[in-house]
Amino acid sequence: DSQYRLERVLIIGLGLIGGSLAKALKTRACVGEVVGADRSPDECRLGLQLGVIDRIAEDLSAEVAQADLIVLAVPVKAMEAVLEQIRPYLRMQTLVTDVGSTKGNLVQAARRIFGHLPGTFIPGHPIAGAEKSGVRASDADLFEHHKVILTPLPETDSNATLELARLWQTVGAEVLQMEVGRHDEVLAATSHLPHLLAFSLVDTLAREEENLDIFRYAAGGFRDFTRIAASDPTMWHDICVANREAILSQIDRYTAGVARLRGAIEQGDSEGMLGIFTRAKAAREHFT
Ligand code: NAD
């Protein structure tokens, strides 16, 4: 909807995701002004220089009090501190959302900080990213044709959810809604587990010095499978801490699956091996 417009958006955390959203909103001219805040003055200055934001938030409390929408785009671990920081200045009607990779921890923190959650608080998660971080890597088209999951709570005002959904749609995203716990389980399986497997595989191979050499012989399969092992270590540490239970149960499921495959190989069980490969191939082809 090209008519959609918000006057003032405050983005806290001007990294890859916050910067990309800022750029996307400015490119599509659907907000009056994009104001950026980051604990790193360098990222702020760079954001301004690159035209990612219109203005740097010099006085965060004043900006919070004047914003129509506040987007928390800081690392998962920093969400709680930022919520605490903005709470005293928040107006009733201001929409508050985030882009964090995990949702349960954020909602728990928000309940602790706000007591009763404001109807304008709508957690969110864009399923789009890159192995790069920082405002320099921001990309106005990052969310184009990607999904954004909103996890409204029982307290959330449905108009607030609709308004936020429209904003994401204007930057090209497809918006879905999911319950908080379901989000964390689904993402543990589809995003967190594959990242951890990629990290673990590359680490296992690289650990042995003489193996560093074998990467030279690695072809497309290895490259595809391990691309995400170049992701930000701190971000993945935070995600493991925040979504511990769901991640542990996905690792257990996966470990049992590998053990079944190992058993089939060990026994020379062709039917078992072919069963796994055939089912996986069909499932993989189904979703592309
Ligand atoms: P990033 O490292 O590129 O950016 C994070 C920014 O937040 C940095 O500029 C940092 O200086 C700033 N920051 C940290 N603590 C702060 C604080 N207390 N106050 C103000 N600013 C602070 O990270 P990113 O990739 O943009 O990730 C941001 C969020 O988006 C994370 O919660 C992450 O889980 C989520 N996310 C990331 C991806 C991805 O692929 N990178 C995808 C979806 C969601």
XYZ file of C-alpha atoms and ligand atoms in Angstrom:
332
model
C 0.000 0.000 0.000
C 1.846 3.094 -1.214
C -0.402 5.310 0.914
C 1.030 3.866 4.084
C 2.997 6.374 6.114
C 4.418 6.734 9.588
C 5.890 10.046 10.667
C 8.814 9.144 12.861
C 10.569 5.810 13.170
C 13.337 5.311 15.708
C 15.650 2.400 15.036
C 17.857 1.371 17.943
C 20.795 -0.734 16.732
C 22.077 0.332 13.337
C 23.638 -2.913 12.212
C 22.842 -5.135 9.265
C 19.164 -5.563 10.116
C 18.411 -2.147 11.642
C 20.346 -0.420 8.864
C 18.617 -2.448 6.171
C 15.188 -1.631 7.562
C 16.103 2.058 7.789
C 17.304 2.042 4.191
C 14.276 0.112 2.990
C 11.867 2.537 4.689
C 13.667 5.546 3.265
C 13.865 4.075 -0.234
C 10.142 3.375 -0.257
C 9.360 6.803 1.189
C 6.785 5.389 3.575
C 8.009 7.209 6.667
C 8.521 10.872 7.390
C 11.818 10.478 9.130
C 14.105 7.622 10.146
C 16.100 8.365 13.289
C 18.950 6.038 14.237
C 20.516 5.183 17.592
C 23.444 2.905 18.289
C 25.798 2.549 21.198
C 28.602 2.858 18.680
C 28.986 6.498 17.581
C 30.905 5.261 14.523
C 27.966 3.215 13.283
C 25.694 6.244 13.771
C 27.982 8.542 11.823
C 28.424 5.971 9.104
C 24.660 5.447 8.930
C 24.155 9.154 8.401
C 26.981 9.420 5.841
C 25.635 6.495 3.851
C 22.131 7.969 3.887
C 20.771 4.989 5.817
C 19.136 7.292 8.380
C 17.907 10.893 8.276
C 19.182 11.818 11.681
C 21.190 10.488 14.646
C 19.343 10.279 17.970
C 21.488 12.540 20.137
C 19.053 12.472 23.051
C 17.544 8.997 23.207
C 14.862 9.773 25.789
C 13.529 12.705 23.740
C 13.518 10.578 20.596
C 11.690 7.744 22.340
C 9.032 10.216 23.495
C 8.544 11.509 19.948
C 8.628 8.302 17.925
C 5.588 6.691 16.300
C 7.410 3.411 15.958
C 10.485 2.119 17.791
C 12.367 -0.840 16.342
C 14.838 -2.666 18.566
C 17.530 -4.044 16.264
C 20.245 -4.761 18.811
C 21.699 -8.220 19.580
C 19.316 -10.584 21.368
C 21.266 -10.229 24.604
C 20.998 -6.414 24.590
C 17.199 -6.300 24.073
C 16.369 -6.311 27.774
C 18.717 -3.435 28.623
C 17.356 -1.341 25.761
C 13.742 -1.998 26.777
C 14.631 -0.904 30.274
C 16.289 2.221 28.918
C 13.306 3.332 26.793
C 10.431 2.355 29.088
C 10.219 5.598 31.124
C 9.831 7.751 27.993
C 7.447 5.604 25.952
C 4.124 7.129 25.003
C 1.009 4.945 25.134
C 0.406 5.043 21.388
C 3.962 4.346 20.248
C 4.404 1.019 18.492
C 7.336 -1.005 19.768
C 8.784 -3.970 17.922
C 12.066 -5.816 17.541
C 13.884 -7.909 14.948
C 15.561 -10.403 17.269
C 16.139 -14.010 16.239
C 14.509 -15.375 19.401
C 11.226 -14.280 20.942
C 10.585 -16.054 24.255
C 13.443 -14.302 26.036
C 12.313 -10.887 24.800
C 8.732 -11.402 25.909
C 9.913 -12.600 29.306
C 12.107 -9.505 29.659
C 9.281 -7.227 28.543
C 6.862 -8.730 31.065
C 9.386 -8.172 33.802
C 10.087 -4.581 32.761
C 6.561 -3.423 31.912
C 4.586 -5.511 34.355
C 1.512 -5.347 32.170
C 2.531 -5.426 28.526
C 1.453 -2.446 26.421
C -1.012 -3.239 23.616
C 1.403 -1.586 21.200
C 4.219 -4.077 21.858
C 4.553 -6.527 18.957
C 7.624 -8.792 18.813
C 8.868 -9.548 15.306
C 11.543 -11.417 13.390
C 12.501 -10.900 9.755
C 13.663 -14.200 8.255
C 16.325 -12.515 6.193
C 19.950 -11.927 6.880
C 23.505 -12.320 5.776
C 26.850 -13.463 7.138
C 27.905 -9.836 7.329
C 27.125 -7.378 10.080
C 27.265 -3.656 10.625
C 25.555 -0.712 8.945
C 27.949 -0.881 6.014
C 26.438 -4.229 5.014
C 22.879 -2.866 5.084
C 20.757 -3.472 2.033
C 17.453 -1.768 1.138
C 16.202 -4.928 -0.585
C 17.105 -7.372 2.187
C 13.470 -8.065 3.135
C 12.102 -8.207 -0.406
C 10.295 -11.572 -0.846
C 11.324 -12.671 2.620
C 9.081 -13.636 5.482
C 8.633 -11.657 8.659
C 7.137 -13.438 11.635
C 5.163 -11.338 14.102
C 4.373 -12.933 17.459
C 1.626 -10.769 18.958
C 0.677 -11.545 22.556
C -2.753 -11.834 24.126
C -2.283 -8.230 25.313
C -1.360 -6.940 21.850
C -3.848 -4.638 20.171
C -4.770 -6.187 16.805
C -4.637 -2.768 15.130
C -1.037 -2.390 16.246
C -0.213 -5.758 14.686
C -1.964 -4.767 11.459
C -0.117 -1.494 11.306
C 3.256 -3.141 11.792
C 2.378 -5.809 9.220
C 1.631 -3.078 6.666
C 4.996 -1.471 7.343
C 6.833 -4.736 6.661
C 4.739 -5.294 3.549
C 5.790 -1.921 2.168
C 9.429 -3.049 2.308
C 8.545 -6.192 0.357
C 8.113 -8.750 3.121
C 5.455 -11.397 3.541
C 4.086 -11.210 7.076
C 3.097 -14.282 9.091
C 1.863 -14.563 12.639
C 2.903 -17.186 15.111
C 2.698 -17.815 18.816
C 5.940 -16.967 20.673
C 6.811 -20.518 21.780
C 6.021 -21.928 18.358
C 8.334 -19.321 16.785
C 11.240 -20.400 18.964
C 10.657 -24.099 18.231
C 10.302 -23.608 14.483
C 13.366 -21.382 14.268
C 15.417 -23.768 16.398
C 14.745 -26.413 13.735
C 14.989 -24.372 10.539
C 17.626 -21.783 11.383
C 19.425 -22.371 14.653
C 20.176 -26.086 14.139
C 21.591 -25.677 10.591
C 23.805 -22.784 11.706
C 25.123 -24.817 14.627
C 25.777 -27.826 12.396
C 27.705 -25.666 9.934
C 29.777 -24.112 12.734
C 30.406 -27.516 14.257
C 31.381 -29.225 10.999
C 33.855 -26.519 10.002
C 35.274 -26.353 13.522
C 35.650 -30.151 13.678
C 37.560 -30.210 10.406
C 39.593 -27.052 11.038
C 40.586 -28.146 14.537
C 43.144 -30.509 13.106
C 45.896 -28.418 11.670
C 46.677 -30.768 8.811
C 43.038 -30.547 7.774
C 43.242 -26.854 6.951
C 44.745 -28.063 3.728
C 41.750 -30.215 2.814
C 39.505 -27.146 2.490
C 41.347 -26.552 -0.776
C 39.720 -29.678 -2.182
C 36.259 -28.785 -0.977
C 33.734 -28.333 -3.754
C 30.236 -26.929 -4.079
C 28.569 -29.185 -1.542
C 30.893 -28.155 1.238
C 30.660 -24.523 0.258
C 26.834 -24.565 0.225
C 26.562 -26.472 3.470
C 29.041 -24.293 5.358
C 28.347 -20.790 4.001
C 26.539 -19.889 7.212
C 29.529 -20.897 9.356
C 30.887 -17.444 8.488
C 28.072 -15.837 10.553
C 28.717 -13.628 13.551
C 29.938 -15.740 16.530
C 28.580 -13.383 19.192
C 25.145 -13.316 17.617
C 25.047 -17.119 17.585
C 26.258 -17.322 21.152
C 23.379 -15.043 22.170
C 20.872 -17.144 20.245
C 22.084 -20.370 21.922
C 21.731 -18.794 25.348
C 18.312 -17.286 24.606
C 16.769 -20.358 22.970
C 18.593 -23.044 24.928
C 15.785 -25.566 25.490
C 14.425 -25.594 21.954
C 17.941 -25.805 20.513
C 18.922 -28.688 22.798
C 15.899 -30.701 21.770
C 16.604 -30.092 18.060
C 20.242 -31.155 18.531
C 19.008 -34.350 20.218
C 16.596 -35.088 17.364
C 19.341 -34.483 14.859
C 21.851 -36.617 16.756
C 19.360 -39.486 16.771
C 18.909 -39.037 13.016
C 22.662 -39.162 12.377
C 22.907 -42.221 14.596
C 20.228 -43.960 12.459
C 22.175 -43.117 9.317
C 25.418 -44.273 10.894
C 23.769 -47.553 11.878
C 22.500 -48.121 8.342
C 25.972 -47.483 6.915
C 27.632 -49.710 9.490
C 25.206 -52.590 8.860
C 25.413 -52.181 5.096
C 21.659 -51.606 5.292
C 21.018 -50.283 1.772
C 17.292 -50.064 2.337
C 17.877 -47.914 5.424
C 20.321 -45.612 3.636
C 18.183 -45.278 0.520
C 15.119 -44.648 2.693
C 16.778 -41.688 4.402
C 18.191 -40.228 1.196
C 14.973 -40.698 -0.785
C 12.720 -39.174 1.851
C 15.106 -36.248 2.285
C 15.388 -35.656 -1.453
C 11.602 -35.642 -1.854
C 11.157 -33.268 1.088
C 13.881 -30.932 -0.186
C 12.399 -30.843 -3.690
C 8.954 -30.228 -2.269
C 9.911 -26.985 -0.532
C 12.003 -25.364 -3.297
P 24.769 -6.171 13.964
O 25.901 -6.600 14.803
O 25.014 -5.901 12.512
O 24.089 -4.891 14.610
C 23.762 -4.747 15.962
C 23.975 -3.283 16.345
O 23.469 -3.057 17.662
C 25.460 -2.869 16.363
O 25.639 -1.733 15.535
C 25.735 -2.559 17.847
O 26.645 -1.493 18.011
C 24.355 -2.181 18.346
N 24.161 -2.357 19.777
C 24.562 -3.382 20.568
N 24.152 -3.196 21.829
C 23.482 -2.020 21.861
C 22.830 -1.281 22.877
N 22.762 -1.742 24.120
N 22.250 -0.101 22.538
C 22.312 0.364 21.269
N 22.920 -0.293 20.265
C 23.491 -1.471 20.551
O 23.645 -7.291 14.140
P 22.420 -7.643 13.189
O 22.818 -8.783 12.324
O 21.867 -6.420 12.568
O 21.406 -8.233 14.269
C 20.527 -7.397 14.996
C 19.369 -8.220 15.516
O 18.701 -8.825 14.413
C 19.782 -9.351 16.445
O 18.868 -9.421 17.503
C 19.694 -10.578 15.578
O 19.343 -11.711 16.349
C 18.583 -10.205 14.621
N 18.613 -10.861 13.314
C 19.787 -11.010 12.639
C 19.792 -11.627 11.401
C 21.090 -11.808 10.621
O 21.166 -12.666 9.752
N 22.116 -11.022 10.868
C 18.596 -12.074 10.824
C 17.398 -11.872 11.516
C 17.425 -11.264 12.770
